[in-house]
mmCIF file of C-alpha atoms and ligand atoms in Angstrom:
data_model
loop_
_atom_site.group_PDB
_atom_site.id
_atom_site.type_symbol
_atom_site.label_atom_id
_atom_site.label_comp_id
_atom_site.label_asym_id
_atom_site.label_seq_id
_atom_site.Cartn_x
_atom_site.Cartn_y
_atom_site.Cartn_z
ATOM 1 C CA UNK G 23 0.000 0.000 0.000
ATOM 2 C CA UNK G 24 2.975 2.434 -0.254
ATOM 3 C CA UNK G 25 4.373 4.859 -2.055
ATOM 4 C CA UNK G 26 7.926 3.529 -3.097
ATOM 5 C CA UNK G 27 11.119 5.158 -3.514
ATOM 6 C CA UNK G 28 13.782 3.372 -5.540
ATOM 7 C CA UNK G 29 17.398 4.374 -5.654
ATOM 8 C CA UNK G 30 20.336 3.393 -7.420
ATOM 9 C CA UNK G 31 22.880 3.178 -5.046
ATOM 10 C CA UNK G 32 25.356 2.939 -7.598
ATOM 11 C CA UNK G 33 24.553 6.504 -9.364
ATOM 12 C CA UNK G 34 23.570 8.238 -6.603
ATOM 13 C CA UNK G 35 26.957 7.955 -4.804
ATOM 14 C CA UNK G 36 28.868 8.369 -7.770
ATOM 15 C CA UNK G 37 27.534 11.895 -8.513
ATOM 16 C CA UNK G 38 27.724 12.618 -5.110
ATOM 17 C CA UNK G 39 31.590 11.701 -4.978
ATOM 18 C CA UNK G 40 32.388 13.432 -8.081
ATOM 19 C CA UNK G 41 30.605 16.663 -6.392
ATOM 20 C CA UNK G 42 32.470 16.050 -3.490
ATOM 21 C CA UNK G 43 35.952 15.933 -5.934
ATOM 22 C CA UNK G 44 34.984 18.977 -7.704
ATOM 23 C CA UNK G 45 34.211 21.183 -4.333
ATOM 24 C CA UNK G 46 36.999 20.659 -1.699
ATOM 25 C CA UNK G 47 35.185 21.814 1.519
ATOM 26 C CA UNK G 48 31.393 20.897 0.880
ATOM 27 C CA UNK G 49 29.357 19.873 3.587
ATOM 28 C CA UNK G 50 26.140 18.206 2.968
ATOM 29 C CA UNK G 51 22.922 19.480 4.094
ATOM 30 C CA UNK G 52 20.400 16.710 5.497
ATOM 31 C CA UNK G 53 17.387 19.113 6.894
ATOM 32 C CA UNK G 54 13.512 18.428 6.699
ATOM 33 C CA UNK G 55 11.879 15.726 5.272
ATOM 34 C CA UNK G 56 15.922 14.791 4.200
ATOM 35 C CA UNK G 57 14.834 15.669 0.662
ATOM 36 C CA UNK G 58 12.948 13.171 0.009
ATOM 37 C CA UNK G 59 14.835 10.086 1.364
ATOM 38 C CA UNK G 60 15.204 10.814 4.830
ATOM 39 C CA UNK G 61 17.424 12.231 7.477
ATOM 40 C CA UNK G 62 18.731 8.747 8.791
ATOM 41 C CA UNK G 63 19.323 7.841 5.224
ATOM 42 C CA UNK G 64 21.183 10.864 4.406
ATOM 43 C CA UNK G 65 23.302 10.955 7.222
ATOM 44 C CA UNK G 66 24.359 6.907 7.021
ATOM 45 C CA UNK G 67 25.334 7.969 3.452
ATOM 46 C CA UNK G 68 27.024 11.384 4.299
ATOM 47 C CA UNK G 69 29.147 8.702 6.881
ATOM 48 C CA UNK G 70 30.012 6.114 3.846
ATOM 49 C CA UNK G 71 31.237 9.312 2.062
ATOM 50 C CA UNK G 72 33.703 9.912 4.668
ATOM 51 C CA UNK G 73 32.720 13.946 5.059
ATOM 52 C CA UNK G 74 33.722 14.849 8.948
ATOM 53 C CA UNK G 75 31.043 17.353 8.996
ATOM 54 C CA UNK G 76 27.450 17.842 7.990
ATOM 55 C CA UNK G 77 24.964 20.240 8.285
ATOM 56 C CA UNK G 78 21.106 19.993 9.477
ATOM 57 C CA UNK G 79 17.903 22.675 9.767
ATOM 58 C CA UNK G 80 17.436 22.972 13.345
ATOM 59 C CA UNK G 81 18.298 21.281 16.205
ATOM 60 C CA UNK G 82 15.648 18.777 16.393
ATOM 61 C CA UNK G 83 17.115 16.947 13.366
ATOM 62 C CA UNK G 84 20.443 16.421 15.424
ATOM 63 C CA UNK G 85 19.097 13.561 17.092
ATOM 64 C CA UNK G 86 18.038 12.240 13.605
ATOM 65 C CA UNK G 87 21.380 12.318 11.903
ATOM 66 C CA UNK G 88 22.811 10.691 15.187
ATOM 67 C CA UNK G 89 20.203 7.784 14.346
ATOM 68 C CA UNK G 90 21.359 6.943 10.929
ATOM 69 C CA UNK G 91 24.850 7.018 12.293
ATOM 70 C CA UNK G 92 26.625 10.301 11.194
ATOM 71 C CA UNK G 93 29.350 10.718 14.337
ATOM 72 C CA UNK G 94 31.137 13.635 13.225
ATOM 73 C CA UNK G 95 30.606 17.828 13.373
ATOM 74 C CA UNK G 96 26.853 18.562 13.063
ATOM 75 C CA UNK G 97 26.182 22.080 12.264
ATOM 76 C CA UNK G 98 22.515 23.735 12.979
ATOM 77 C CA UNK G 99 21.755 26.375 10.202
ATOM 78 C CA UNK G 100 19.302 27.848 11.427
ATOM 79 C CA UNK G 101 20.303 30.665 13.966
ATOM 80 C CA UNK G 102 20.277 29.903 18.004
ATOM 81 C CA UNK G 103 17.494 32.026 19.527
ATOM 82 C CA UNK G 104 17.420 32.575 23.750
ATOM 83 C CA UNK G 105 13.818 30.438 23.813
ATOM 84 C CA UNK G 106 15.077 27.281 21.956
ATOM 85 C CA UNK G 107 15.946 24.512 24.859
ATOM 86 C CA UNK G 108 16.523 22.256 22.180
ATOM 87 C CA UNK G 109 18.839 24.455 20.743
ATOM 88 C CA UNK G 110 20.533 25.424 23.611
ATOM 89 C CA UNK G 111 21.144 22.075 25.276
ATOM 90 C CA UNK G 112 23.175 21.083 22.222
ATOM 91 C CA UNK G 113 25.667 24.198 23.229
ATOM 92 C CA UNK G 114 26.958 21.549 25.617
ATOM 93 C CA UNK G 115 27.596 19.248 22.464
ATOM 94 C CA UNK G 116 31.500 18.806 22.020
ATOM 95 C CA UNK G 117 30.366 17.916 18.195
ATOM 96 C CA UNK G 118 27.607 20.099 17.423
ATOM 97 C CA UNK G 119 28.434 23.842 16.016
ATOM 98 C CA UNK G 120 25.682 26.480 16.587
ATOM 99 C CA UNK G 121 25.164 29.452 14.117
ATOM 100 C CA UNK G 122 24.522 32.666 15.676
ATOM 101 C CA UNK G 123 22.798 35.405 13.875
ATOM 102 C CA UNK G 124 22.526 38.328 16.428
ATOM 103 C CA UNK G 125 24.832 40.489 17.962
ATOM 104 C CA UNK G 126 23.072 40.032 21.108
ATOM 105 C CA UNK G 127 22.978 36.032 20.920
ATOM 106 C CA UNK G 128 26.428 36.066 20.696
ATOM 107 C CA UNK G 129 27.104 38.029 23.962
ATOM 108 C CA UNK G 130 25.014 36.187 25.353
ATOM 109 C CA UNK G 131 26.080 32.861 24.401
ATOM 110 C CA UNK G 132 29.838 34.537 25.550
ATOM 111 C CA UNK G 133 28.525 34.557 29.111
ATOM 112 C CA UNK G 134 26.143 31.706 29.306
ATOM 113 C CA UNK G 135 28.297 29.279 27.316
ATOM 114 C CA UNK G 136 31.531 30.449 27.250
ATOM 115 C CA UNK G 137 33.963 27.845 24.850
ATOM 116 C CA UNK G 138 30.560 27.280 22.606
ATOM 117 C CA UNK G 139 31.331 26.372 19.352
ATOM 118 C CA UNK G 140 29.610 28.931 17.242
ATOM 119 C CA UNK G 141 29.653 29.759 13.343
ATOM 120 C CA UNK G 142 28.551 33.401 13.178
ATOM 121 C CA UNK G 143 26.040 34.332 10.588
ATOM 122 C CA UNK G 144 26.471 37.524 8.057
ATOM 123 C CA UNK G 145 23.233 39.163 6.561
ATOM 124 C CA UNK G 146 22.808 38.943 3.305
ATOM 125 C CA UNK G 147 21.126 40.436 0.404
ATOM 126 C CA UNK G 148 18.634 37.172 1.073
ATOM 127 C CA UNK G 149 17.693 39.351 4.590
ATOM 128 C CA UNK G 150 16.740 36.475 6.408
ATOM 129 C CA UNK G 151 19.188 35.930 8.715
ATOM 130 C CA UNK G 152 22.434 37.335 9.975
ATOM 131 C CA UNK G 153 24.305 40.460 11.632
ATOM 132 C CA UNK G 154 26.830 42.709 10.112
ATOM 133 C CA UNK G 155 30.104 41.999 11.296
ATOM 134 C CA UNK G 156 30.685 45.728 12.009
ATOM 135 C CA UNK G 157 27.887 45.127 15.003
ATOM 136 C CA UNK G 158 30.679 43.147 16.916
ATOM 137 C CA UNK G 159 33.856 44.149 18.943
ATOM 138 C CA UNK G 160 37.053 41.637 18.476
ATOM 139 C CA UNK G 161 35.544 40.992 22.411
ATOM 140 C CA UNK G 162 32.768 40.100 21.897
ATOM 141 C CA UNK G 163 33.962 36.387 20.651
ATOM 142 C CA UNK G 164 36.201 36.007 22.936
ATOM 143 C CA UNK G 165 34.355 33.944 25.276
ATOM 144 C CA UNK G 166 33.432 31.744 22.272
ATOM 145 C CA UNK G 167 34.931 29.111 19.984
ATOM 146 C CA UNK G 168 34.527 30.710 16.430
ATOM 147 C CA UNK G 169 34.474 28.099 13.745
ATOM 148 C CA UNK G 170 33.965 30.549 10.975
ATOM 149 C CA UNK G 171 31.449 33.157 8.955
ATOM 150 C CA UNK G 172 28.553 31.615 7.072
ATOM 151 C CA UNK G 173 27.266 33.686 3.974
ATOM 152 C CA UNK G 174 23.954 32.096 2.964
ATOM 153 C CA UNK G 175 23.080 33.831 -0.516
ATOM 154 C CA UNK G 176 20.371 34.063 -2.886
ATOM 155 C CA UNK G 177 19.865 31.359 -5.401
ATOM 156 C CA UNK G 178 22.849 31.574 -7.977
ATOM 157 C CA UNK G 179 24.866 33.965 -4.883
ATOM 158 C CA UNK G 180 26.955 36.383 -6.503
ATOM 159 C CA UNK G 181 30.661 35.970 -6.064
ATOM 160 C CA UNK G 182 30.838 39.789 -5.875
ATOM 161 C CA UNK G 183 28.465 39.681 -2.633
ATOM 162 C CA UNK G 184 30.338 36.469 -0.780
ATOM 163 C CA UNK G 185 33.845 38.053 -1.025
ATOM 164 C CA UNK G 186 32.834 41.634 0.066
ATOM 165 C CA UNK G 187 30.669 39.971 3.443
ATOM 166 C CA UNK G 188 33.698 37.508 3.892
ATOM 167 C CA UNK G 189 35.506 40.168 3.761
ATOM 168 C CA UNK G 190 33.952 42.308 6.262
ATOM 169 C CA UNK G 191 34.334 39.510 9.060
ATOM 170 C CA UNK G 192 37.638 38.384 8.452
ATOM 171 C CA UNK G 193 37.988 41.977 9.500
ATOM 172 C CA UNK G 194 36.964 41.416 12.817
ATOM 173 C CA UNK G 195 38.333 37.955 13.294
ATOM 174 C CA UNK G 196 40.237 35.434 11.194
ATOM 175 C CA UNK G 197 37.964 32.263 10.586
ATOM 176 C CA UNK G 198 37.118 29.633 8.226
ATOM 177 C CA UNK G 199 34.601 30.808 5.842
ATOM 178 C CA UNK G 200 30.956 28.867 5.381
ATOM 179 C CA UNK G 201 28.836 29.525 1.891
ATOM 180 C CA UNK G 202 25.688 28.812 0.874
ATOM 181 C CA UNK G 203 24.211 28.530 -3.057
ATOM 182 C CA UNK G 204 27.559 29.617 -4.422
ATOM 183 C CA UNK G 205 28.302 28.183 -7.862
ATOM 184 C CA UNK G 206 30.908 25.918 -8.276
ATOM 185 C CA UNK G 207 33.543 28.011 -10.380
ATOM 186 C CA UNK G 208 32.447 30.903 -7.902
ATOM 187 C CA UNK G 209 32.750 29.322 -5.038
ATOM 188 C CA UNK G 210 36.558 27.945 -6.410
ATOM 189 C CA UNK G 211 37.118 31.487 -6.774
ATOM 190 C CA UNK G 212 36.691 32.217 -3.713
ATOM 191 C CA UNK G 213 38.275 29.705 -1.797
ATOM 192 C CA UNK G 214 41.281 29.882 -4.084
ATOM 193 C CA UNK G 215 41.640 33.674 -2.361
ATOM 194 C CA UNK G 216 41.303 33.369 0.654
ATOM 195 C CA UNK G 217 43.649 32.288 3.477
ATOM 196 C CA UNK G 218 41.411 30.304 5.588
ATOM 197 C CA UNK G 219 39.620 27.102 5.162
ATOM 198 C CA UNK G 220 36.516 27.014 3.135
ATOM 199 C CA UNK G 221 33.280 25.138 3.200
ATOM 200 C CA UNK G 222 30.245 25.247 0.908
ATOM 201 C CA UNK G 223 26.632 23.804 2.235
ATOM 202 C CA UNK G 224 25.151 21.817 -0.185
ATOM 203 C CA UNK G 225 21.605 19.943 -0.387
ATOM 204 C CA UNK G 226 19.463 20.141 -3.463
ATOM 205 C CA UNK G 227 22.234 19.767 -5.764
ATOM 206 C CA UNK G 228 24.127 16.313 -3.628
ATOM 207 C CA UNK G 229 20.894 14.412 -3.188
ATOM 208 C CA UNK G 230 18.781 15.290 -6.201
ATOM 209 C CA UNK G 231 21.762 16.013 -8.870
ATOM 210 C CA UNK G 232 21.557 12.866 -10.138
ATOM 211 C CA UNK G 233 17.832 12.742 -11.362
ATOM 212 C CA UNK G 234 18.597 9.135 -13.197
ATOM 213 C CA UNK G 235 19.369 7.540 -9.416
ATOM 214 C CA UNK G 236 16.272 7.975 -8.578
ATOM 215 C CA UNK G 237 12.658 7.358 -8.763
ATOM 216 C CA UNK G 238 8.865 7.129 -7.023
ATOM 217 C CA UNK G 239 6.496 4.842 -7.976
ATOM 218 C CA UNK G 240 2.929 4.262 -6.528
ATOM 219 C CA UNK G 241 1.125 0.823 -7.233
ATOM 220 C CA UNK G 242 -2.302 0.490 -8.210
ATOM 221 C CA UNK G 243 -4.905 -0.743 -5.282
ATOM 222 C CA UNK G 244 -8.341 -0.752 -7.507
ATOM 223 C CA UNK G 245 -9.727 -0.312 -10.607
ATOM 224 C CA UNK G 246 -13.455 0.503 -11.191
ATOM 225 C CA UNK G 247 -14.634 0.742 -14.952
ATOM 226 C CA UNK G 248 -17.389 3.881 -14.508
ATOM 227 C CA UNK G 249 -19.869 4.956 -17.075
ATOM 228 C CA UNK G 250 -20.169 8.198 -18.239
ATOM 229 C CA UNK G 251 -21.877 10.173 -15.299
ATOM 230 C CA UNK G 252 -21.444 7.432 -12.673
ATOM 231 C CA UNK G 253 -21.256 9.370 -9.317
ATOM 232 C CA UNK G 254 -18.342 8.884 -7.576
ATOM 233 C CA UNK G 255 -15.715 9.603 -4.097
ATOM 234 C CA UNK G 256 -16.375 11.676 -1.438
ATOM 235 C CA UNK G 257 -17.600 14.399 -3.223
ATOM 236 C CA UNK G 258 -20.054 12.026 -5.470
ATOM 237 C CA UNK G 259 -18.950 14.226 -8.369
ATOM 238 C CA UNK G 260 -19.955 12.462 -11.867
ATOM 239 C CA UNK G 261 -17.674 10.628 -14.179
ATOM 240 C CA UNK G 262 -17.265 13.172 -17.520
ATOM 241 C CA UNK G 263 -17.204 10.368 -19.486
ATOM 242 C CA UNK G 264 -16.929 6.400 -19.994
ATOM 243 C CA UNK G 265 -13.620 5.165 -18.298
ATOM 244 C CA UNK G 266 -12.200 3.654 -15.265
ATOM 245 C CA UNK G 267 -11.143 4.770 -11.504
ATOM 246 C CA UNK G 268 -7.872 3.972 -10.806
ATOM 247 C CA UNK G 269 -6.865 4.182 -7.222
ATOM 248 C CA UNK G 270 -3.204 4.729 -6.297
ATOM 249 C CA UNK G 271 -1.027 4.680 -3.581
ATOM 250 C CA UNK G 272 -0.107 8.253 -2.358
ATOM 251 C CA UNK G 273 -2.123 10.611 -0.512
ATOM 252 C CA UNK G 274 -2.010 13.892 1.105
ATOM 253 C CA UNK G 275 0.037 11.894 3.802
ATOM 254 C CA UNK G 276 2.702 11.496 1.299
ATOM 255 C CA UNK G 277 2.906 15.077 0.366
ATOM 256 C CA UNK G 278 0.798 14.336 -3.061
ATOM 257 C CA UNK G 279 -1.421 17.948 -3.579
ATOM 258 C CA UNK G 280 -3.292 18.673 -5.811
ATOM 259 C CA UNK G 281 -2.519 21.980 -8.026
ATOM 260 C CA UNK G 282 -5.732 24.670 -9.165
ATOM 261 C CA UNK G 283 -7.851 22.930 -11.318
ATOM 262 C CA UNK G 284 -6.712 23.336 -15.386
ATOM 263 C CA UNK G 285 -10.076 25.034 -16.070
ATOM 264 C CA UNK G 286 -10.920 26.342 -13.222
ATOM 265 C CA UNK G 287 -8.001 28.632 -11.372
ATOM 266 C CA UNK G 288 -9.817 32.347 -10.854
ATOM 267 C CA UNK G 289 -12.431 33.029 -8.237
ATOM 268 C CA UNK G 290 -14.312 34.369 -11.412
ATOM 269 C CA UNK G 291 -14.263 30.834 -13.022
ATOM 270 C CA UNK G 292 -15.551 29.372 -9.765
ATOM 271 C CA UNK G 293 -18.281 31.472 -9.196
ATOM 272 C CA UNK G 294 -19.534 31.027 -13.523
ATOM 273 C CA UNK G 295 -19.504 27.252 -12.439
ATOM 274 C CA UNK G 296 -21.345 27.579 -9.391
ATOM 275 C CA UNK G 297 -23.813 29.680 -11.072
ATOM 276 C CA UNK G 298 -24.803 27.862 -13.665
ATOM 277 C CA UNK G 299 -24.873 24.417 -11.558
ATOM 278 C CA UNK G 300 -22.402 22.488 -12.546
ATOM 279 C CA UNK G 301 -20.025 22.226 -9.622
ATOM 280 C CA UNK G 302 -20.424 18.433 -9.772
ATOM 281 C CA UNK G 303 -18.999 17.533 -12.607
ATOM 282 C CA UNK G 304 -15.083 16.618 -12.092
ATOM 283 C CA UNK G 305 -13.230 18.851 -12.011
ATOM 284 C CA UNK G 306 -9.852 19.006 -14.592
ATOM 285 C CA UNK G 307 -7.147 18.364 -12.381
ATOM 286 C CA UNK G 308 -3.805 17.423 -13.656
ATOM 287 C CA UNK G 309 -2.689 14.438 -11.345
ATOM 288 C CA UNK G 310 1.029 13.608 -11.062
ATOM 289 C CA UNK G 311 0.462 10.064 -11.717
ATOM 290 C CA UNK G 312 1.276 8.841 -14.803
ATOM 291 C CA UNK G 313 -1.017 5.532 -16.086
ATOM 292 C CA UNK G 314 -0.690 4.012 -19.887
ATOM 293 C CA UNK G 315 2.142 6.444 -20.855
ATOM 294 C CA UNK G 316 0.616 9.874 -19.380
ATOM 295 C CA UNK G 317 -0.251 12.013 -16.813
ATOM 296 C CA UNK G 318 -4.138 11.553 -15.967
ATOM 297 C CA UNK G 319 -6.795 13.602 -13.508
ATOM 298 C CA UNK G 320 -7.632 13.726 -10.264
ATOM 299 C CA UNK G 321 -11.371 11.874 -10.347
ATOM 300 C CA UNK G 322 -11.068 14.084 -6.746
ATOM 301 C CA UNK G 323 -8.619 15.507 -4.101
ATOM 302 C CA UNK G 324 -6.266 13.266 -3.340
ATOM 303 C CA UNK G 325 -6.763 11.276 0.227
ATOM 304 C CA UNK G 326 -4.580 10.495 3.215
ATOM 305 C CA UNK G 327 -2.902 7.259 1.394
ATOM 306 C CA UNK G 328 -4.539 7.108 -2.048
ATOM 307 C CA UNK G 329 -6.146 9.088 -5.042
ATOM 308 C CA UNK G 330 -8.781 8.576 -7.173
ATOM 309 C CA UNK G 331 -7.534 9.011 -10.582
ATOM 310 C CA UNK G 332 -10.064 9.060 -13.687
ATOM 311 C CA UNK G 333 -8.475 7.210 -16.827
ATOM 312 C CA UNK G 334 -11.428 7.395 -19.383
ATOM 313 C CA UNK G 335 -11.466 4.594 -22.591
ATOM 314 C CA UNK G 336 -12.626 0.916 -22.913
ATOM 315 C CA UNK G 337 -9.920 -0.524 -21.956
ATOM 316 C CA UNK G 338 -8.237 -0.045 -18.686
ATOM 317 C CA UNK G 339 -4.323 0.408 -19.090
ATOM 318 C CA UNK G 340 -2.922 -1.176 -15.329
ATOM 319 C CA UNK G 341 -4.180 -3.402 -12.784
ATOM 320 C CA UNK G 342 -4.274 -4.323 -9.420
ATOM 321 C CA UNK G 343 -0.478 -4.267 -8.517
ATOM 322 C CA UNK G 344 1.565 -2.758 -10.911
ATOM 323 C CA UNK G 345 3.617 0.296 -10.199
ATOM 324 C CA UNK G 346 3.126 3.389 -11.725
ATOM 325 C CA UNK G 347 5.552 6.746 -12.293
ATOM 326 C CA UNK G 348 4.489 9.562 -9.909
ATOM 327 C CA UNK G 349 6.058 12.882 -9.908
ATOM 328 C CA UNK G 350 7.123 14.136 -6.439
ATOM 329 C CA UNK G 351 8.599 17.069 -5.313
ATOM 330 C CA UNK G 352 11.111 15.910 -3.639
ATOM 331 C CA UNK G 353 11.727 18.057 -0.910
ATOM 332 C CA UNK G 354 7.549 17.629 0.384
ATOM 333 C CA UNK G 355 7.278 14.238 -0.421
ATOM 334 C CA UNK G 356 7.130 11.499 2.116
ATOM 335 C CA UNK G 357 8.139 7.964 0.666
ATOM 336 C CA UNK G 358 6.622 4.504 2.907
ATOM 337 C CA UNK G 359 9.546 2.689 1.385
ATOM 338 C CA UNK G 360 12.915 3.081 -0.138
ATOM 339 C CA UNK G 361 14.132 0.096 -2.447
ATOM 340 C CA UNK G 362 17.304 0.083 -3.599
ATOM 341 C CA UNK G 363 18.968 -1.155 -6.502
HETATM 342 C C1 PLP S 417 19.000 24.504 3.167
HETATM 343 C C2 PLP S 417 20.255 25.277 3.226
HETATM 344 C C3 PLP S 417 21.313 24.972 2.366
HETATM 345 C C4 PLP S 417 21.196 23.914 1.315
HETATM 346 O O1 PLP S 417 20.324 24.342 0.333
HETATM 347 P P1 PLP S 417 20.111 23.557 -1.029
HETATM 348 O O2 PLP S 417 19.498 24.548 -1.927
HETATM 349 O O3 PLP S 417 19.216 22.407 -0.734
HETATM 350 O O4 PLP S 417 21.463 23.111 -1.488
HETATM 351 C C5 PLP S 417 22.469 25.694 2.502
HETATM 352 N N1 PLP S 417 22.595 26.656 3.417
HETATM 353 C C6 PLP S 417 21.605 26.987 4.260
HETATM 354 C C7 PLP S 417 21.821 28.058 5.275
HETATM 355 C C8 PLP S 417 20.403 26.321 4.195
HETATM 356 O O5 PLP S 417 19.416 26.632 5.033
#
């Protein structure tokens, strides 16, 4: 009954090595759902890769990366705030490195954890998070272990923008230097220039480079031949024409959504439809399963586990069992299984 994620072991570590060749310095980035495959997953593989250091979200997922056996550094990206226990238990961590975003976190974290290993975040042109260097006296990291500046830019960062910010905190204190969503040749650039050691956080592009390594499939759990008009689901909307329901694995528990309707995205379009009384006919909805070679509708909203797809003709294409492509996002979707090959 599950949605199934296969992976070639084979591919996916080889692009991941070769990354790892072309950018001395990168730490991988297991955070959230762990793109897809999991944090545990991501970290036991982040371990057979030999990196010493990786990098999670927020605290929380420390415990998770610990679980699929990653031993070395952990760094938390997102910035220590003064009401996070989680957070601020892990300041006792020997191998866990904090980021700190605010000039006032880190004088605070001087005098309520002095020795804390801390990476000390620049703002950006992103403006999320991050202090200007300027904001801080040599003294004020003196009570702290600094393990470097992160820069987190903007999609495709400017090399212009990492070396001025880098810039402006090696001016307060000489540290290794910690970029985000660099490209490669820029981020080369870079670390060719400076004389400290250089790191580059990397997710999307590790995990999901390799789009061949990867796969989900959802198997078929029922299929209804309907005649045109048969009523139907939840919603006991009526079959637009002669076909079959198809029902899937993956649900709204798996992250599967459904887009606007094709016909049907404007308020104004709703309210035509509503007025003239035919709100229960099915809607056009552009499932991301595909069945007999292409992408079919939604027959409704998907459910927790399953959808209802409509797949009209005379003939239906699958049966109980087989496995079918679905499109996932990969960073929302939630896989029951992972199968590899
Ligand atoms: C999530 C994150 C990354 C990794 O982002 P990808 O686009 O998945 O490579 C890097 N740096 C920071 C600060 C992040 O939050």
């Amino acid at each position: 009954m599950s949605l199934i994620l296969t992976i070639d072991r084979a591919r996916w570590a080889a692009h991941q090595r070769a990354l790892l060749a072309e950018v001395p310095g990168l730490v991988p980035v297991a955070k959230g759902n762990g793109y897809g495959f999991g944090l545990e997953t991501l970290a036991a593989q982040a371990s057979e890769l030999g990196v010493e250091v990786i990098a999670v979200g927020i605290a929380q997922e420390v415990a998770a990366v610990r679980a699929g056996g990653f031993e070395g550094d952990v760094v938390v990206l997102n910035p220590w705030r003064p009401f996070d226990a989680v957070a601020t238990a892990l300041l006792d961590d020997p191998r866990v490195i904090t980021t700190v975003s605010r000039a006032e976190d880190v004088r605070a974290l001087a005098a309520s954890h002095p020795g804390a290993r801390v990476i000390v975040e620049i703002i950006t042109s992103m403006r999320r998070h991050g202090l200007s260097p300027a904001s801080l006296t040599p003294g004020d990291l003196d009570g702290l272990t600094l393990e470097g500046w992160a820069v987190h830019l903007p999609a495709s960062g400017s090399l212009e923008e990492a070396r001025r910010l880098t810039r402006e905190g090696l001016a307060v204190a000489k540290a290794p230097v910690w970029v985000s969503h660099l490209s490669v040749a820029d981020y080369r650039t870079l670390a060719g220039k400076l004389d400290v050691a250089a790191h580059m956080r990397v997710g999307t592009r590790l995990w999901l480079g390799a789009k061949d390594a990867y796969r989900t499939t959802a198997t078929v759990l029922d299929v209804h031949p309907v005649g045109k008009g048969t009523r139907l689901g939840y919603h006991q909307v009526a079959a637009p024409r002669a076909g079959f329901i198809v029902i899937v694995s993956g649900g709204t528990a798996h992250g599967v959504a459904m887009a606007a309707p094709v016909h049907q995205r404007t308020l104004k379009q709703r309210l035509v439809t509503i007025s003239t009384g035919v709100l229960d006919a099915m809607e056009r909805t552009l499932s991301p399963f595909t069945i007999g070679g292409r992408k079919r509708d939604f027959a409704e909203p998907p459910h927790m586990h399953s959808s209802m797809i409509f797949v009209p003709g005379d003939a239906s294409p699958v049966q109980v069992g087989d496995e079918v492509p679905v499109t996932t996002r990969m960073t929302t979707v939630t896989c029951d299984e992972l199968r590899w090959i």
